[in-house]
PDB file of C-alpha atoms and ligand atoms in Angstrom:
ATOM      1  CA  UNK B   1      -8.954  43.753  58.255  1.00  0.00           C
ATOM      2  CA  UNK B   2      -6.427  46.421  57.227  1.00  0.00           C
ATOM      3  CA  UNK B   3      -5.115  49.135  59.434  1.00  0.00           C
ATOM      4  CA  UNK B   4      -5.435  52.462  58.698  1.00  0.00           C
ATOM      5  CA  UNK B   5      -2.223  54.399  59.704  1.00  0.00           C
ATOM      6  CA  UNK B   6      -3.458  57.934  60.943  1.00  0.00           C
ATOM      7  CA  UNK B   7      -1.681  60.402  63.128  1.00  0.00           C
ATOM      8  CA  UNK B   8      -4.243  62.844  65.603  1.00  0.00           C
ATOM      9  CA  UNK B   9      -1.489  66.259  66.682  1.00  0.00           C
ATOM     10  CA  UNK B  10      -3.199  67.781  69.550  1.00  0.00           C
ATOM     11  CA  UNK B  11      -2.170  71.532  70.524  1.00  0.00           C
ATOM     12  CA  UNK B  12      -3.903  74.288  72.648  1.00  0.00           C
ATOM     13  CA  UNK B  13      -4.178  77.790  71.878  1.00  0.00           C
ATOM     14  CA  UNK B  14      -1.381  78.681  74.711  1.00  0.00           C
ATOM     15  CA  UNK B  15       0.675  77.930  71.877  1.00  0.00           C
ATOM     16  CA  UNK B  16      -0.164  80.702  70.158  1.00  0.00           C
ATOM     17  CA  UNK B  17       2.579  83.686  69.835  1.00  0.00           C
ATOM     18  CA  UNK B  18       4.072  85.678  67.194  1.00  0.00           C
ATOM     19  CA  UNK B  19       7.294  83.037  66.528  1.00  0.00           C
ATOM     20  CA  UNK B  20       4.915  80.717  64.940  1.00  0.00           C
ATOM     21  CA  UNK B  21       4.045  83.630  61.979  1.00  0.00           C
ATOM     22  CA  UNK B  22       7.617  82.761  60.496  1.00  0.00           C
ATOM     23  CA  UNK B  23       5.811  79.111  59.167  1.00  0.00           C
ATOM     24  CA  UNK B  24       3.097  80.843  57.753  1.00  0.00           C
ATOM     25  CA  UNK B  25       2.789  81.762  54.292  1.00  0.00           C
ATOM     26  CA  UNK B  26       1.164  85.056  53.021  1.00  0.00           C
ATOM     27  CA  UNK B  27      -2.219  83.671  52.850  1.00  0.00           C
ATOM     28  CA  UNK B  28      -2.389  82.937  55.566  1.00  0.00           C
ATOM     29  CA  UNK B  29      -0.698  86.297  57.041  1.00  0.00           C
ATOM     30  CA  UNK B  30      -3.461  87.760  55.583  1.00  0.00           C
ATOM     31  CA  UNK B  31      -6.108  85.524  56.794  1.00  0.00           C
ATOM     32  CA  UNK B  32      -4.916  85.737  60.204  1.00  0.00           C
ATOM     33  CA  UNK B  33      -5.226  89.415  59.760  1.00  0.00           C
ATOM     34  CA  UNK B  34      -9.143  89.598  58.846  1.00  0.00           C
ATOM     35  CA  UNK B  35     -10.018  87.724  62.054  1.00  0.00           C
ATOM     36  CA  UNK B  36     -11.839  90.354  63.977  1.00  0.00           C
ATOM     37  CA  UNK B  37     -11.079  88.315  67.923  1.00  0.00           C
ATOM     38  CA  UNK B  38      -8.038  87.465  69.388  1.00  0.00           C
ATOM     39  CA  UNK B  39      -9.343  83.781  69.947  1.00  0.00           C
ATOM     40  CA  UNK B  40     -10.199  83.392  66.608  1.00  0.00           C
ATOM     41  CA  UNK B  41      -7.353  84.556  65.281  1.00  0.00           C
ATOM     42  CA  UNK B  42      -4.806  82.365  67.787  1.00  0.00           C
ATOM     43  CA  UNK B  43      -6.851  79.025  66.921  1.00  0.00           C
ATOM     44  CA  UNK B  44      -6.216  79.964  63.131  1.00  0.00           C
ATOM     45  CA  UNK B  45      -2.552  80.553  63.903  1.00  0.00           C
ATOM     46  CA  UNK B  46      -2.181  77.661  66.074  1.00  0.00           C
ATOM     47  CA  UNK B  47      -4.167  75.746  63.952  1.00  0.00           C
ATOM     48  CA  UNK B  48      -1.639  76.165  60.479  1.00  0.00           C
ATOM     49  CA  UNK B  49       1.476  75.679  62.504  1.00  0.00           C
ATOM     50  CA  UNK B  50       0.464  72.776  63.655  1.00  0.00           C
ATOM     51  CA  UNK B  51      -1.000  71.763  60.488  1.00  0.00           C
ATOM     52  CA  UNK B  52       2.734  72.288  59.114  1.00  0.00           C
ATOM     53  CA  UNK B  53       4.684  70.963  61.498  1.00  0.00           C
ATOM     54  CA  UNK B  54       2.568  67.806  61.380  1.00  0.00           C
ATOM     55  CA  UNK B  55       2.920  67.096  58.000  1.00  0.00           C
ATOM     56  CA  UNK B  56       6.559  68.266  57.515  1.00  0.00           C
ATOM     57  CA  UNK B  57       7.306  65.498  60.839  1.00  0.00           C
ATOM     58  CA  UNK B  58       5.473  63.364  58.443  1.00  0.00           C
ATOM     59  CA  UNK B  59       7.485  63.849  55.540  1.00  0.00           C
ATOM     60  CA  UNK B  60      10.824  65.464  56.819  1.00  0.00           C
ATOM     61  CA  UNK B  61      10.516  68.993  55.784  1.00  0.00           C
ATOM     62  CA  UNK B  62      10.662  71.724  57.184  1.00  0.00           C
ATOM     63  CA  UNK B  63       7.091  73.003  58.338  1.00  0.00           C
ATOM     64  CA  UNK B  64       7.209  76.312  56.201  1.00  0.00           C
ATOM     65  CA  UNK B  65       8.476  74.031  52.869  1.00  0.00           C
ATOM     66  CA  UNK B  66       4.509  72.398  53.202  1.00  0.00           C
ATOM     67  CA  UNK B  67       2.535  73.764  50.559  1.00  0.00           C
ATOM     68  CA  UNK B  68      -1.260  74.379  51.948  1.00  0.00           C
ATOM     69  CA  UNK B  69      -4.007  75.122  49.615  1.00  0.00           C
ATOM     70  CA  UNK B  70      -7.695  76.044  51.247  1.00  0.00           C
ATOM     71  CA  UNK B  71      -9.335  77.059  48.055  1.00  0.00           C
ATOM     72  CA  UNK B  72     -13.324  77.364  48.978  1.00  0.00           C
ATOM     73  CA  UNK B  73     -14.987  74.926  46.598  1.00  0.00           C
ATOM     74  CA  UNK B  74     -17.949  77.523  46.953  1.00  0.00           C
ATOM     75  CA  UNK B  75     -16.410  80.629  45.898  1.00  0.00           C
ATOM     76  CA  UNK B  76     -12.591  80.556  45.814  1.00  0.00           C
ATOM     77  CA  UNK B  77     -11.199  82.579  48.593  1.00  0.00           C
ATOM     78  CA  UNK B  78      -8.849  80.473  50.935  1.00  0.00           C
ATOM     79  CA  UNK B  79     -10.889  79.711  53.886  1.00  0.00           C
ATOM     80  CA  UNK B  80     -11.787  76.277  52.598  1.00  0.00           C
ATOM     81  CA  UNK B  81     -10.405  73.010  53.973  1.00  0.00           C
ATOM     82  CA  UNK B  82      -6.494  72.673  53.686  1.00  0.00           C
ATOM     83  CA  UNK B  83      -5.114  70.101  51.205  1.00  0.00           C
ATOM     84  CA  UNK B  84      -1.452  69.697  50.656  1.00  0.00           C
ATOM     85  CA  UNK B  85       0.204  70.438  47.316  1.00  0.00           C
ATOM     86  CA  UNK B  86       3.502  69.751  47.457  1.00  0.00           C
ATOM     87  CA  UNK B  87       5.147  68.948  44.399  1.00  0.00           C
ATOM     88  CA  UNK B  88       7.473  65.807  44.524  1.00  0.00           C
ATOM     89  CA  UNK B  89       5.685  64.607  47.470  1.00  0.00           C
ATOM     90  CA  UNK B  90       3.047  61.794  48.126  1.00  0.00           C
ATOM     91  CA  UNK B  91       1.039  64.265  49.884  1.00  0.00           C
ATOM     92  CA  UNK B  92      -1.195  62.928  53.332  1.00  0.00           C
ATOM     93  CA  UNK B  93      -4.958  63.983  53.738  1.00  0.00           C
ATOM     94  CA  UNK B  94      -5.707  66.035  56.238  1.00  0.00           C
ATOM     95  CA  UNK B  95      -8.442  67.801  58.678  1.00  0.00           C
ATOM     96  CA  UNK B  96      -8.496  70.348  60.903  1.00  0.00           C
ATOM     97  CA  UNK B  97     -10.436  71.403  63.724  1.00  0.00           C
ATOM     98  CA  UNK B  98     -10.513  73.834  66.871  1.00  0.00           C
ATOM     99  CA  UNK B  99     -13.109  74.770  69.250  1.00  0.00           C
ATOM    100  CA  UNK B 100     -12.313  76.169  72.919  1.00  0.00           C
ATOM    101  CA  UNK B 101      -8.568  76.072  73.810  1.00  0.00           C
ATOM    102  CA  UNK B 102      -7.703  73.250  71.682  1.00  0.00           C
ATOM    103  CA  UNK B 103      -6.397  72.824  68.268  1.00  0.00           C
ATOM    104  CA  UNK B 104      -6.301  68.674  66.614  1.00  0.00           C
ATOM    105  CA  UNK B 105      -5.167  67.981  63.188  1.00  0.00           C
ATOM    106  CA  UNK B 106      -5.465  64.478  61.474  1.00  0.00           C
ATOM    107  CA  UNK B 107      -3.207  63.342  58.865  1.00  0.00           C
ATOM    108  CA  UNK B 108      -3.623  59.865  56.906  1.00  0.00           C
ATOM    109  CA  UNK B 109      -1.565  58.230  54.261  1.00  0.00           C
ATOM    110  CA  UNK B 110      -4.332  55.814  52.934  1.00  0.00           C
ATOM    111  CA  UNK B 111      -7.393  58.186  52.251  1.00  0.00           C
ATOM    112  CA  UNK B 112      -9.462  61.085  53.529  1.00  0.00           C
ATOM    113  CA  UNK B 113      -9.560  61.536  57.273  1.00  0.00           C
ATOM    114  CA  UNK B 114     -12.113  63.599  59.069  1.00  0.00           C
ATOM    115  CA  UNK B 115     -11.719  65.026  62.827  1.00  0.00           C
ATOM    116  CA  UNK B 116     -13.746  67.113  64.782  1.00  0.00           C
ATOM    117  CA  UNK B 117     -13.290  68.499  68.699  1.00  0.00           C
ATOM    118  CA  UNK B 118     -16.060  70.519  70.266  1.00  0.00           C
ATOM    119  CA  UNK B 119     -16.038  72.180  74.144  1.00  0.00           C
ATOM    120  CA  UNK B 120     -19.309  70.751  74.863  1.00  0.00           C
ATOM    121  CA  UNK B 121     -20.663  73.865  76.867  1.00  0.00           C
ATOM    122  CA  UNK B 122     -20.990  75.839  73.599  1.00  0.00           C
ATOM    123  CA  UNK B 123     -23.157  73.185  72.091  1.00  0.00           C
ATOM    124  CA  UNK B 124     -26.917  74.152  72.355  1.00  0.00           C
ATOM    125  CA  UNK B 125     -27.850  70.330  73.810  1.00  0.00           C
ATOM    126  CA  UNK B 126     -24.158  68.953  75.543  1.00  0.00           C
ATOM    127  CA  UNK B 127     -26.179  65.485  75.447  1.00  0.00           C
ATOM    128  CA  UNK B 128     -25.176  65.095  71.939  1.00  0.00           C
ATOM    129  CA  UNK B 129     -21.397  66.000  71.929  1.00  0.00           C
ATOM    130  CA  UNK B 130     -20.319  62.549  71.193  1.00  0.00           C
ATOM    131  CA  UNK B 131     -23.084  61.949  68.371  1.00  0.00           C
ATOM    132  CA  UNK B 132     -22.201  65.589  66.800  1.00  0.00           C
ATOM    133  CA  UNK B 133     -18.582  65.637  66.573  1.00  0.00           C
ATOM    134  CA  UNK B 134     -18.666  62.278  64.726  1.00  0.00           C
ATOM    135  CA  UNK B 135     -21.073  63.413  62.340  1.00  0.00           C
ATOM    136  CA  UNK B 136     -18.988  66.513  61.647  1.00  0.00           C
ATOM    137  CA  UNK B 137     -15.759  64.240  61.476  1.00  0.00           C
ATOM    138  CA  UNK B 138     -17.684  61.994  59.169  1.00  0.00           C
ATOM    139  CA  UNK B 139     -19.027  64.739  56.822  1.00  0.00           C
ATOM    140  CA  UNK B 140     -15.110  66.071  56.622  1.00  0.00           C
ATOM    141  CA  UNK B 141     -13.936  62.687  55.522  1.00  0.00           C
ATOM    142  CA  UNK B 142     -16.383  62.611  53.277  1.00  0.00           C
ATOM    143  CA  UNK B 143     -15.982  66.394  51.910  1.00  0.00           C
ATOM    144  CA  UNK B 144     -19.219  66.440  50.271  1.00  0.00           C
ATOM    145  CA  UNK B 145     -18.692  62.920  48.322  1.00  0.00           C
ATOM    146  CA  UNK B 146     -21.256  59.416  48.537  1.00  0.00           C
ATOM    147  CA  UNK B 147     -22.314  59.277  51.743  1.00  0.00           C
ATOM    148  CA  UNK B 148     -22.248  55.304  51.960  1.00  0.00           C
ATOM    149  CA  UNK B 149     -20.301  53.569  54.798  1.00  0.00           C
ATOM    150  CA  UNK B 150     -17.770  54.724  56.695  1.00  0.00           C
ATOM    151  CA  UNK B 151     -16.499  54.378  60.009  1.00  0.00           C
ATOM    152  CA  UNK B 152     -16.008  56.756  62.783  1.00  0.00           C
ATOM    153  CA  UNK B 153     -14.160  56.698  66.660  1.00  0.00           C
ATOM    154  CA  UNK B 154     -13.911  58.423  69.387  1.00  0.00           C
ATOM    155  CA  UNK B 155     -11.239  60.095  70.474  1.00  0.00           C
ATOM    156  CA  UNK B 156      -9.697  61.525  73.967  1.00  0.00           C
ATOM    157  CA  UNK B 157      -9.486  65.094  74.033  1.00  0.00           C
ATOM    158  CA  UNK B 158      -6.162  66.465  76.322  1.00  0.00           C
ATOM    159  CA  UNK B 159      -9.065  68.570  78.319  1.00  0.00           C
ATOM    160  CA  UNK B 160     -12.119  67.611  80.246  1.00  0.00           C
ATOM    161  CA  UNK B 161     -15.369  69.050  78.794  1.00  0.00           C
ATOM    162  CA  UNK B 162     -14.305  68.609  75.325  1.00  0.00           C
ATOM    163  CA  UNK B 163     -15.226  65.630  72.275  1.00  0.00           C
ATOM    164  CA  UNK B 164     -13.724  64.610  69.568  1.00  0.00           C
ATOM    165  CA  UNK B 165     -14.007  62.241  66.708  1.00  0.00           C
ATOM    166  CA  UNK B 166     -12.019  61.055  63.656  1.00  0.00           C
ATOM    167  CA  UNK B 167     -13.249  59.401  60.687  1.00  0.00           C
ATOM    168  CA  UNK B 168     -12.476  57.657  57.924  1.00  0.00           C
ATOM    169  CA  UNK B 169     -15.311  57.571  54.247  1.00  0.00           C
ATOM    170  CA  UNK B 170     -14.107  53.622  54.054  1.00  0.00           C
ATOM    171  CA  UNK B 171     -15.014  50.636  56.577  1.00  0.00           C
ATOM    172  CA  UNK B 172     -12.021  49.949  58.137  1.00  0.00           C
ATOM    173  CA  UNK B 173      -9.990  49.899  61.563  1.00  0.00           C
ATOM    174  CA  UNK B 174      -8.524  53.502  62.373  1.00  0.00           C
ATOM    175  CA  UNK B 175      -4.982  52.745  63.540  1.00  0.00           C
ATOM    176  CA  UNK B 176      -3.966  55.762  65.192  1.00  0.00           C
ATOM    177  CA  UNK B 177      -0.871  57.235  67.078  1.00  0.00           C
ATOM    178  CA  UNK B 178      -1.193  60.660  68.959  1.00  0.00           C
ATOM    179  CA  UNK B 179       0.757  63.754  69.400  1.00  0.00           C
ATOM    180  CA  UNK B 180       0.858  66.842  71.650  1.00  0.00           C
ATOM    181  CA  UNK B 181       3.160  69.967  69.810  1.00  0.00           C
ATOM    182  CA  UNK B 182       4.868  71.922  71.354  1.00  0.00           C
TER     183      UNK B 182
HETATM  184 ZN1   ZN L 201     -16.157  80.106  50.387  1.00  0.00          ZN
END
């Protein structure tokens, strides 16, 4: 079976601080600006750093040279899921996801990738973490398409009380290597 090369960045929202603001660009400024709670606002931030510096590690850029578009396929404004546009460059899928005090990006090479982290207390019945963050991971690497196959695994969140998931819309083994930033 083939491997699928993916990379999972973990990162926390200690991160967070103003230095990382100089990676943004004025999208996102702006979207950082509308969020109405500090937590919301520092998984955002921490969220498209590490977004950038993932995918500029990946492709040897620097992380405010990656191009990030999160056009809503709903209605246009840029709160929907980020997909890089860089010209000139054989751009990776990628998926976001925070919940809590942590912050995990995936980034693939061979095809959508889906991941999903949830702090289980928030979740109305913590019996289904597992089942629920692979469904969300599932439905990201999906974004919407067929719903036929697809394969799905767990992964080890940094911090106890949390699950995570990252999946992939095609049957076949998730190869994956894993990162903290900073
Ligand atoms: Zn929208």
């Amino acid at each position: 079976m083939r491997q699928f090369m993916a990379e999972v960045w973990w990162s926390s929202l200690t991160a967070a601080g103003l230095g990382l603001l100089d990676m943004l660009d004025p999208t996102e400024r702006s979207r950082l600006e509308s969020f109405e709670r500090p937590a919301d606002g520092g998984r955002f931030l921490v969220g498209a750093a590490l977004l950038r510096v993932a995918v500029a590690s990946h492709a040897g850029i620097a992380p405010a040279d990656v191009s990030v578009d999160r056009t809503c396929s709903e209605c246009g404004a840029p709160h929907g899921a980020p997909r890089i546009v860089n010209p000139r460059m054989a751009a990776p899928w990628v998926s976001v996801s925070h919940s809590g005090v942590l912050i995990v990006v995936a980034l693939s090479t061979k095809g959508p990738i889906g991941v999903d982290v949830q702090r289980i207390a928030d979740l109305n019945d913590p019996a289904t973490a597992a089942e629920w963050v692979q469904q969300e991971a599932l439905f990201k690497a999906r974004s919407g398409g067929p719903a036929a196959g697809g394969s799905v695994c767990e992964l080890q969140a940094p911090l106890a009380g949390y699950a995570a998931a990252a999946a992939l819309p095609a049957r076949e083994d998730l190869d994956i290597a894993f990162l903290n930033w900073p």
